[in-house]
């Protein structure tokens, strides 16, 4: 279980997030809100890529607030960037293999190939990431995330900059992840795009969580 | 995989030729080839940082020159030659610490900060004066015992082979892959579970260690050292020598070419080789783009 307790974030006296409280026990939590509302900052703080100004983050009853991002990946919390950040000069297979090494160095490439197949990008395995299209990059990001064998996946705007066709493919993959049992937090500008994926929603607006509604209700 | 293997199979004979060739030359060329192999080790050690962690250092004269300098000073205080590798190790550790701290800066600042180290050492070195019966040090530098050239040749060849083999092994290893991930994007590497700080520290250590040993063989080769070991010319040498870098033998080849070309140009006019350095610096961005695309 992941608990965010009274977490705030301030940049040079500008309050981005104020006293955020949330809990992720299971399923998929949709985080919606306009640009600049603090959605990405919230996810980055949970991932350890940003430090909260105050508050605590607990995972499996342990305080992980001061734990580095790479240690959190080892625990099972992994983050994907809104704008894909592949290792551009590495091949697709190597990109995924890097993630596999978090758990086991020995069979990293074999497992990476299996993940590439699962994500439908095995035909790109030997290509350098710098030549991939936006849609392919998103799939690579998802493959990298899975390669670390996570418990919680933090997806920052997974549908951003995608055409309809690619958005459908990414959505299908997220549904697959959900069926497998990954816990996820997914951000988006609008509620509509996440309604099939998320079980529950929160809205972040002006640095605060404004709503907490059940999508099925 | 096959491609990599083919590339390596092409590189090894080139390296072998460069190392065997001096055995069939006269004394002067034997000496020059040995010098070139020392600088090739220096460049390849520098390239380990550039290729694997994306950090362009203009401060590798720190481990290179400082090892040479401190070895000469240690020798002055009757420290046995056989224990000089310990000096190289200490300088490597010091350089690791300095490069690691500097690697917290962004890539552009890293270049300038490391360049500052070179310039500072170049400025400070003339003030290192040891007094015994006569004034010793300063602009004149220090000397150590003469070592037979064939021993220097064996040492420099061994070091070059060691750095080369290590580089290839690192390229194939999981550690190498992690380093290249850090090179491409530090934040993304952190987000996928790589301990970026540890990787940078390891990379700094590996690069510094080999560079320090190159510096040690350099002082043994010349039997003398002066402040010019920290010169801007030496600081930019690995950068220029690896402008054609695509695989691991090209920085080695570049070093040999640069050493031989420098000697040839200096027969026209002293320091004329700096014109070549300047020209290569000017066209280096384009050459690097081309060689990266081909690799």
Coordinates of C-alpha atoms in Angstrom, one line a residue:
Chain A
X1 CA 0.0 0.0 0.0
X2 CA 1.2 3.5 -0.9
X3 CA 0.3 6.4 1.3
X4 CA 1.0 10.1 0.6
X5 CA 0.7 12.0 3.9
X6 CA 0.5 15.8 4.1
X7 CA 2.9 16.3 1.2
X8 CA 3.6 19.8 -0.1
X9 CA 6.0 21.1 -2.7
X10 CA 7.2 24.7 -3.0
X11 CA 9.5 26.1 -5.7
X12 CA 10.9 29.5 -4.7
X13 CA 7.9 30.4 -2.5
X14 CA 5.5 29.2 -5.3
X15 CA 3.3 26.5 -3.8
X16 CA 2.8 23.7 -6.4
X17 CA 1.2 21.1 -4.1
X18 CA -0.3 21.7 -0.7
X19 CA -0.9 19.1 2.0
X20 CA -1.7 16.3 -0.4
X21 CA -3.1 13.1 1.1
X22 CA -3.9 10.0 -0.9
X23 CA -3.8 6.2 -0.7
X24 CA -3.3 3.6 -3.4
X25 CA -4.2 0.1 -2.2
X26 CA -5.0 -1.6 -5.5
X27 CA -6.2 -1.0 -9.0
X28 CA -5.7 2.2 -11.1
X29 CA -5.9 5.7 -9.8
X30 CA -6.6 8.4 -12.4
X31 CA -5.1 11.8 -11.6
X32 CA -6.6 14.5 -13.7
X33 CA -6.1 18.2 -13.8
X34 CA -5.1 21.1 -16.0
X35 CA -1.6 21.9 -17.1
X36 CA 0.7 23.1 -14.3
X37 CA -1.7 21.8 -11.6
X38 CA 1.1 19.7 -10.0
X39 CA 0.2 16.2 -11.3
X40 CA 3.6 15.4 -12.7
X41 CA 5.3 16.8 -9.5
X42 CA 3.1 14.6 -7.4
X43 CA 4.1 11.5 -9.4
X44 CA 7.8 12.5 -9.4
X45 CA 7.8 13.0 -5.6
X46 CA 6.3 9.5 -5.2
X47 CA 9.0 8.1 -7.6
X48 CA 11.8 10.0 -5.7
X49 CA 12.7 12.2 -8.6
X50 CA 11.6 15.3 -6.7
X51 CA 11.9 16.0 -3.0
X52 CA 8.8 17.1 -1.1
X53 CA 9.1 20.3 0.9
X54 CA 7.3 18.6 3.7
X55 CA 5.2 15.6 4.4
X56 CA 5.8 11.8 4.2
X57 CA 5.5 9.0 1.6
X58 CA 4.9 5.5 3.0
X59 CA 5.2 2.3 1.1
X60 CA 4.5 -1.1 2.7
X61 CA 4.4 0.8 6.0
X62 CA 7.9 2.1 5.6
X63 CA 8.8 5.8 5.3
X64 CA 10.4 6.1 1.8
X65 CA 10.4 10.0 1.7
X66 CA 14.2 10.2 1.9
X67 CA 14.9 7.1 -0.3
X68 CA 16.6 7.7 -3.7
X69 CA 14.7 7.0 -6.9
X70 CA 16.7 4.0 -7.8
X71 CA 16.1 2.4 -4.4
X72 CA 12.4 3.0 -4.9
X73 CA 12.6 1.1 -8.2
X74 CA 14.1 -1.8 -6.3
X75 CA 11.2 -1.6 -3.9
X76 CA 8.8 -1.7 -6.8
X77 CA 7.8 1.9 -7.6
X78 CA 8.6 3.0 -11.1
X79 CA 7.8 6.2 -13.1
X80 CA 7.4 6.9 -16.8
X81 CA 8.0 10.3 -18.2
X82 CA 5.4 12.4 -20.0
X83 CA 7.9 13.0 -22.9
X84 CA 9.6 9.6 -23.4
X85 CA 13.2 9.6 -22.2
X86 CA 14.8 6.6 -23.9
X87 CA 18.5 6.0 -23.9
X88 CA 18.9 7.4 -27.4
X89 CA 22.1 5.7 -28.4
X90 CA 21.2 2.3 -27.1
X91 CA 19.1 -0.2 -29.0
X92 CA 15.5 -0.9 -28.0
X93 CA 16.6 -4.3 -26.6
X94 CA 19.4 -2.6 -24.6
X95 CA 17.0 0.0 -23.3
X96 CA 14.7 -2.7 -21.9
X97 CA 17.7 -4.8 -20.7
X98 CA 18.9 -1.9 -18.5
X99 CA 15.6 -2.1 -16.6
X100 CA 15.9 -5.9 -16.4
X101 CA 19.2 -5.5 -14.6
X102 CA 17.5 -4.1 -11.6
X103 CA 16.4 -7.6 -10.6
X104 CA 18.8 -9.9 -12.4
X105 CA 21.9 -9.1 -14.4
X106 CA 22.5 -12.5 -15.8
X107 CA 19.6 -13.1 -18.1
X108 CA 18.7 -9.4 -18.7
X109 CA 18.8 -9.6 -22.5
X110 CA 16.7 -12.7 -22.7
X111 CA 14.1 -11.3 -20.5
X112 CA 14.3 -8.0 -22.4
X113 CA 13.5 -9.8 -25.6
X114 CA 10.5 -11.5 -24.0
X115 CA 9.2 -8.1 -22.8
X116 CA 9.7 -6.6 -26.2
X117 CA 7.6 -9.4 -27.7
X118 CA 5.0 -8.8 -25.1
X119 CA 4.8 -5.2 -26.0
X120 CA 4.9 -5.8 -29.7
X121 CA 8.2 -4.1 -30.4
X122 CA 10.4 -7.1 -30.9
X123 CA 10.8 -6.1 -34.6
X124 CA 12.5 -2.9 -33.3
X125 CA 14.9 -4.7 -30.9
X126 CA 18.1 -3.9 -32.8
X127 CA 17.1 -0.4 -33.7
X128 CA 18.6 2.6 -31.8
X129 CA 15.9 4.4 -29.8
X130 CA 16.7 7.7 -31.5
X131 CA 15.0 6.5 -34.7
X132 CA 11.7 5.5 -33.2
X133 CA 8.4 7.3 -33.7
X134 CA 6.5 8.8 -30.9
X135 CA 4.1 5.8 -30.6
X136 CA 7.0 3.4 -30.6
X137 CA 8.8 5.5 -27.9
X138 CA 5.7 5.3 -25.7
X139 CA 5.6 1.5 -26.1
X140 CA 9.4 1.4 -25.3
X141 CA 8.7 3.5 -22.1
X142 CA 6.1 0.9 -21.0
X143 CA 8.5 -1.9 -21.8
X144 CA 11.2 -0.3 -19.7
X145 CA 8.8 0.1 -16.8
X146 CA 7.7 -3.6 -16.9
X147 CA 11.3 -4.7 -17.2
X148 CA 11.9 -3.5 -13.6
X149 CA 9.1 -5.9 -12.3
X150 CA 7.3 -3.2 -10.5
X151 CA 4.4 -3.2 -8.0
X152 CA 3.3 0.3 -8.6
X153 CA 3.6 2.1 -12.0
X154 CA 3.4 5.9 -12.1
X155 CA 2.4 6.9 -15.6
X156 CA 2.7 10.6 -16.4
X157 CA 0.5 11.5 -19.3
X158 CA 0.8 8.3 -21.2
X159 CA -1.5 9.5 -24.0
X160 CA 0.3 12.9 -24.5
X161 CA 1.4 13.6 -28.1
X162 CA -0.1 10.4 -29.5
X163 CA -2.5 10.1 -32.5
X164 CA -5.7 8.2 -32.1
X165 CA -4.3 4.9 -33.3
X166 CA -1.3 4.9 -31.0
X167 CA -3.5 6.1 -28.1
X168 CA -5.6 3.0 -28.5
X169 CA -2.6 0.7 -28.5
X170 CA -1.2 2.3 -25.3
X171 CA -4.7 2.1 -23.7
X172 CA -4.8 -1.6 -24.5
X173 CA -1.5 -2.1 -22.9
X174 CA -2.6 -0.3 -19.8
X175 CA -5.7 -2.5 -19.7
X176 CA -3.4 -5.5 -19.9
X177 CA -1.3 -4.2 -17.1
X178 CA -4.4 -3.7 -15.0
X179 CA -5.5 -7.3 -15.7
X180 CA -2.1 -8.6 -14.7
X181 CA -2.5 -6.8 -11.4
X182 CA -0.2 -3.8 -11.5
X183 CA -1.2 -0.9 -9.3
X184 CA -1.1 2.3 -11.3
X185 CA -1.4 6.0 -11.0
X186 CA -2.1 7.6 -14.3
X187 CA -2.2 11.3 -15.1
X188 CA -4.2 13.0 -17.8
X189 CA -5.6 16.4 -18.6
X190 CA -9.1 15.1 -19.0
X191 CA -11.2 12.5 -17.2
X192 CA -12.6 11.1 -20.5
X193 CA -9.4 9.6 -21.7
X194 CA -8.9 7.6 -18.5
X195 CA -12.4 6.5 -17.8
X196 CA -11.9 2.9 -19.2
X197 CA -8.6 2.5 -17.4
X198 CA -8.9 4.0 -14.0
X199 CA -11.0 2.6 -11.1
X200 CA -10.9 5.8 -9.1
X201 CA -10.1 9.4 -9.8
X202 CA -8.7 12.4 -8.1
X203 CA -8.5 15.9 -9.5
X204 CA -5.5 18.1 -8.8
X205 CA -6.2 21.8 -9.1
X206 CA -4.2 24.7 -7.9
X207 CA -2.0 22.4 -5.8
X208 CA -4.8 20.6 -4.0
X209 CA -6.8 17.5 -4.4
X210 CA -10.2 18.8 -5.2
X211 CA -12.3 15.7 -5.8
X212 CA -12.2 12.0 -5.0
X213 CA -14.8 10.2 -7.0
X214 CA -15.5 6.7 -8.0
X215 CA -15.8 6.4 -11.7
X216 CA -18.5 3.7 -11.5
X217 CA -20.7 5.7 -9.2
Chain B
X1 CA 26.3 -9.2 -31.9
X2 CA 28.0 -10.5 -35.0
X3 CA 28.6 -6.9 -36.1
X4 CA 30.3 -6.1 -32.8
X5 CA 32.5 -9.2 -33.1
X6 CA 33.4 -8.2 -36.7
X7 CA 34.4 -4.7 -35.6
X8 CA 36.6 -6.1 -32.8
X9 CA 38.2 -8.6 -35.1
X10 CA 39.2 -5.7 -37.3
X11 CA 40.5 -3.6 -34.4
X12 CA 42.8 -6.1 -32.8
X13 CA 45.1 -6.5 -35.9
X14 CA 45.4 -2.7 -36.1
X15 CA 46.5 -2.5 -32.5
X16 CA 48.9 -5.5 -33.0
X17 CA 50.5 -3.8 -35.9
X18 CA 51.0 -0.5 -34.0
X19 CA 52.6 -2.4 -31.1
X20 CA 54.8 -4.7 -33.2
X21 CA 56.0 -2.1 -35.7
X22 CA 58.5 -0.4 -33.4
X23 CA 60.5 -3.6 -33.1
X24 CA 61.5 -3.2 -36.8
X25 CA 62.5 0.5 -36.6
X26 CA 65.6 2.4 -35.5
X27 CA 66.1 3.8 -32.0
X28 CA 64.5 7.2 -32.7
X29 CA 61.3 5.6 -34.1
X30 CA 61.2 3.0 -31.3
X31 CA 61.2 5.9 -28.8
X32 CA 58.6 7.7 -30.8
X33 CA 56.3 4.7 -31.1
X34 CA 56.6 4.1 -27.3
X35 CA 55.7 7.7 -26.7
X36 CA 52.7 7.4 -29.0
X37 CA 51.5 4.2 -27.2
X38 CA 51.7 6.1 -23.9
X39 CA 49.5 8.9 -25.3
X40 CA 47.2 6.3 -26.9
X41 CA 46.6 4.8 -23.4
X42 CA 46.0 8.3 -22.1
X43 CA 43.5 9.0 -24.9
X44 CA 41.7 5.7 -24.5
X45 CA 41.5 6.2 -20.7
X46 CA 40.0 9.6 -21.3
X47 CA 37.7 8.1 -23.9
X48 CA 36.3 5.7 -21.2
X49 CA 34.8 8.7 -19.6
X50 CA 33.6 10.3 -22.8
X51 CA 32.2 7.2 -24.4
X52 CA 30.6 5.6 -21.4
X53 CA 29.5 8.5 -19.3
X54 CA 29.2 11.3 -21.8
X55 CA 31.6 13.6 -19.9
X56 CA 34.2 15.5 -21.9
X57 CA 37.1 16.2 -19.6
X58 CA 39.7 18.8 -20.4
X59 CA 41.3 18.0 -17.0
X60 CA 42.8 14.6 -17.5
X61 CA 46.2 16.2 -17.1
X62 CA 45.3 16.0 -13.4
X63 CA 45.8 12.2 -13.1
X64 CA 48.3 12.1 -16.0
X65 CA 50.6 15.0 -15.0
X66 CA 50.2 14.7 -11.2
X67 CA 51.2 11.1 -11.2
X68 CA 54.3 12.0 -13.3
X69 CA 55.1 14.9 -11.0
X70 CA 54.5 13.1 -7.7
X71 CA 56.4 10.1 -8.9
X72 CA 59.4 12.3 -9.6
X73 CA 59.1 14.0 -6.2
X74 CA 58.7 10.6 -4.5
X75 CA 61.9 9.4 -6.3
X76 CA 63.7 12.5 -5.1
X77 CA 62.9 11.5 -1.5
X78 CA 64.4 8.0 -2.2
X79 CA 61.1 6.3 -2.8
X80 CA 61.9 3.1 -4.7
X81 CA 60.9 3.0 -8.4
X82 CA 59.1 -0.4 -7.8
X83 CA 56.6 1.3 -5.5
X84 CA 55.7 4.2 -7.8
X85 CA 52.5 2.4 -8.9
X86 CA 51.3 3.2 -5.4
X87 CA 51.7 6.9 -6.2
X88 CA 49.6 6.3 -9.4
X89 CA 46.9 4.7 -7.3
X90 CA 46.8 7.5 -4.8
X91 CA 46.6 10.1 -7.6
X92 CA 43.9 8.0 -9.3
X93 CA 41.8 8.0 -6.0
X94 CA 42.3 11.8 -5.7
X95 CA 41.3 12.4 -9.3
X96 CA 38.3 10.1 -8.9
X97 CA 37.1 12.2 -6.0
X98 CA 37.6 15.5 -8.0
X99 CA 36.0 14.2 -11.2
X100 CA 33.1 12.7 -9.3
X101 CA 32.4 16.0 -7.5
X102 CA 32.7 17.8 -10.8
X103 CA 30.3 15.4 -12.5
X104 CA 27.5 16.9 -10.3
X105 CA 27.7 19.9 -12.6
X106 CA 26.0 19.8 -16.0
X107 CA 28.0 18.6 -19.0
X108 CA 29.1 22.0 -20.3
X109 CA 30.2 23.2 -16.9
X110 CA 32.0 20.0 -16.4
X111 CA 34.2 20.7 -19.5
X112 CA 35.1 24.2 -18.2
X113 CA 35.7 23.1 -14.6
X114 CA 38.0 20.3 -15.7
X115 CA 39.8 22.7 -18.0
X116 CA 40.3 25.0 -15.0
X117 CA 42.0 22.1 -13.1
X118 CA 44.5 21.7 -15.9
X119 CA 45.3 25.4 -16.1
X120 CA 45.6 25.7 -12.3
X121 CA 48.0 22.8 -12.1
X122 CA 50.0 24.4 -15.0
X123 CA 50.2 27.6 -13.1
X124 CA 51.0 26.0 -9.7
X125 CA 53.6 23.5 -10.9
X126 CA 56.5 26.0 -11.5
X127 CA 56.2 27.0 -7.8
X128 CA 57.0 23.5 -6.6
X129 CA 60.7 23.7 -5.7
X130 CA 62.6 21.2 -3.6
X131 CA 65.9 22.2 -2.0
X132 CA 68.6 19.9 -1.2
X133 CA 72.1 21.2 -2.0
X134 CA 70.9 22.9 -5.2
X135 CA 67.6 24.4 -6.3
X136 CA 65.5 21.6 -7.7
X137 CA 62.2 21.9 -9.4
X138 CA 60.5 25.1 -10.5
X139 CA 60.4 25.7 -14.3
X140 CA 63.1 23.1 -14.7
X141 CA 61.1 20.3 -13.2
X142 CA 62.4 17.0 -11.8
X143 CA 64.3 14.0 -13.0
X144 CA 64.3 10.3 -12.1
X145 CA 66.6 7.4 -13.0
X146 CA 66.9 6.3 -16.6
X147 CA 65.0 3.2 -17.4
X148 CA 66.0 1.0 -20.5
X149 CA 63.8 1.8 -23.5
X150 CA 62.8 -1.8 -24.0
X151 CA 61.3 -2.0 -20.5
X152 CA 59.4 1.2 -21.1
X153 CA 58.2 -0.3 -24.4
X154 CA 56.9 -3.4 -22.6
X155 CA 55.2 -1.4 -19.9
X156 CA 53.5 1.0 -22.3
X157 CA 52.4 -1.8 -24.6
X158 CA 51.0 -3.8 -21.7
X159 CA 49.1 -0.8 -20.5
X160 CA 47.7 -0.1 -23.9
X161 CA 46.6 -3.7 -24.3
X162 CA 45.1 -3.6 -20.8
X163 CA 43.1 -0.4 -21.4
X164 CA 41.9 -1.7 -24.9
X165 CA 40.8 -5.1 -23.6
X166 CA 39.1 -3.5 -20.6
X167 CA 37.3 -1.1 -22.8
X168 CA 35.9 -3.9 -25.0
X169 CA 34.9 -6.0 -22.0
X170 CA 33.2 -3.0 -20.4
X171 CA 31.3 -2.3 -23.6
X172 CA 29.9 -5.8 -23.5
X173 CA 29.2 -5.9 -19.8
X174 CA 26.1 -4.9 -17.8
X175 CA 28.2 -2.2 -16.1
X176 CA 29.0 -0.7 -19.5
X177 CA 25.4 -0.7 -20.5
X178 CA 24.4 1.1 -17.3
X179 CA 27.2 3.6 -17.9
X180 CA 25.9 4.3 -21.4
X181 CA 22.4 4.7 -20.1
X182 CA 23.7 7.3 -17.6
X183 CA 25.5 8.9 -20.5
X184 CA 22.3 9.2 -22.6
X185 CA 20.0 10.4 -19.8
X186 CA 20.8 10.6 -16.1
X187 CA 17.3 11.3 -14.9
X188 CA 15.9 8.4 -17.0
X189 CA 18.6 6.1 -15.7
X190 CA 17.8 7.0 -12.1
X191 CA 14.1 6.4 -12.9
X192 CA 14.7 2.9 -14.1
X193 CA 16.7 1.9 -11.0
X194 CA 20.3 2.8 -11.9
X195 CA 22.4 4.1 -9.0
X196 CA 23.7 7.1 -11.1
X197 CA 26.1 8.3 -8.4
X198 CA 27.8 4.9 -8.1
X199 CA 28.1 4.6 -11.8
X200 CA 29.7 8.0 -12.2
X201 CA 32.1 7.2 -9.3
X202 CA 33.1 3.9 -10.9
X203 CA 33.6 5.5 -14.3
X204 CA 35.7 8.3 -12.8
X205 CA 37.8 5.7 -11.0
X206 CA 38.4 3.5 -14.0
X207 CA 39.3 6.5 -16.3
X208 CA 41.5 8.1 -13.6
X209 CA 43.3 4.8 -12.8
X210 CA 44.4 4.1 -16.4
X211 CA 45.3 7.7 -16.9
X212 CA 47.4 7.7 -13.8
X213 CA 49.3 4.7 -15.0
X214 CA 49.9 6.3 -18.4
X215 CA 51.3 9.3 -16.5
X216 CA 53.6 7.0 -14.6
X217 CA 55.0 5.4 -17.8
X218 CA 55.3 8.9 -19.2
X219 CA 57.7 10.0 -16.5
X220 CA 59.7 6.7 -16.8
X221 CA 59.9 7.3 -20.6
X222 CA 61.3 10.8 -20.3
X223 CA 63.1 10.4 -17.0
X224 CA 62.2 14.1 -16.5
X225 CA 59.1 16.1 -15.9
X226 CA 58.4 19.8 -16.0
X227 CA 55.2 22.0 -15.6
X228 CA 54.4 21.6 -19.3
X229 CA 53.0 18.2 -18.6
X230 CA 49.9 20.2 -17.4
X231 CA 49.9 22.3 -20.6
X232 CA 46.7 23.1 -22.5
X233 CA 48.2 21.1 -25.3
X234 CA 48.2 17.9 -23.2
X235 CA 44.8 18.7 -21.8
X236 CA 43.2 18.8 -25.2
X237 CA 45.3 16.0 -26.7
X238 CA 42.8 13.1 -26.0
X239 CA 39.9 15.3 -27.3
X240 CA 41.7 15.9 -30.6
X241 CA 43.0 12.4 -30.9
X242 CA 39.6 11.0 -30.7
X243 CA 37.8 13.2 -33.1
X244 CA 37.4 10.3 -35.5
X245 CA 36.2 8.0 -32.7
X246 CA 33.7 5.4 -33.8
X247 CA 35.2 2.3 -32.3
X248 CA 37.9 1.8 -29.7
X249 CA 40.9 1.6 -32.0
X250 CA 40.3 5.0 -33.7
X251 CA 41.3 7.0 -30.6
X252 CA 44.5 4.9 -30.5
X253 CA 45.2 5.5 -34.1
X254 CA 44.4 9.2 -33.7
X255 CA 47.0 9.4 -30.9
X256 CA 49.7 7.8 -33.0
X257 CA 48.9 10.0 -36.0
X258 CA 48.9 13.1 -33.8
X259 CA 52.3 12.3 -32.2
X260 CA 53.9 11.5 -35.5
X261 CA 52.4 14.5 -37.3
X262 CA 53.4 16.8 -34.4
X263 CA 57.0 15.6 -34.7
X264 CA 57.0 16.1 -38.5
X265 CA 55.4 19.6 -38.3
X266 CA 57.9 20.7 -35.6
X267 CA 60.7 20.1 -38.0
X268 CA 59.2 23.0 -40.1
X269 CA 59.0 25.3 -37.2
X270 CA 58.9 24.8 -33.4
X271 CA 55.4 24.5 -32.0
X272 CA 54.0 24.3 -35.5
X273 CA 52.0 21.3 -34.5
X274 CA 49.7 23.6 -32.6
X275 CA 48.3 24.8 -35.9
X276 CA 47.2 21.2 -36.6
X277 CA 45.6 21.0 -33.1
X278 CA 43.7 24.3 -33.8
X279 CA 42.5 23.1 -37.1
X280 CA 41.3 19.8 -35.7
X281 CA 39.6 21.6 -32.8
X282 CA 37.7 23.7 -35.4
X283 CA 36.5 20.8 -37.4
X284 CA 36.0 18.4 -34.4
X285 CA 32.2 18.9 -34.0
X286 CA 31.6 18.0 -37.6
X287 CA 34.1 15.0 -37.5
X288 CA 32.5 13.7 -34.3
X289 CA 29.0 13.9 -35.8
X290 CA 30.2 12.0 -38.8
X291 CA 32.0 9.3 -36.8
X292 CA 29.1 8.9 -34.4
X293 CA 26.7 8.4 -37.3
X294 CA 29.0 5.8 -38.8
X295 CA 29.5 3.9 -35.5

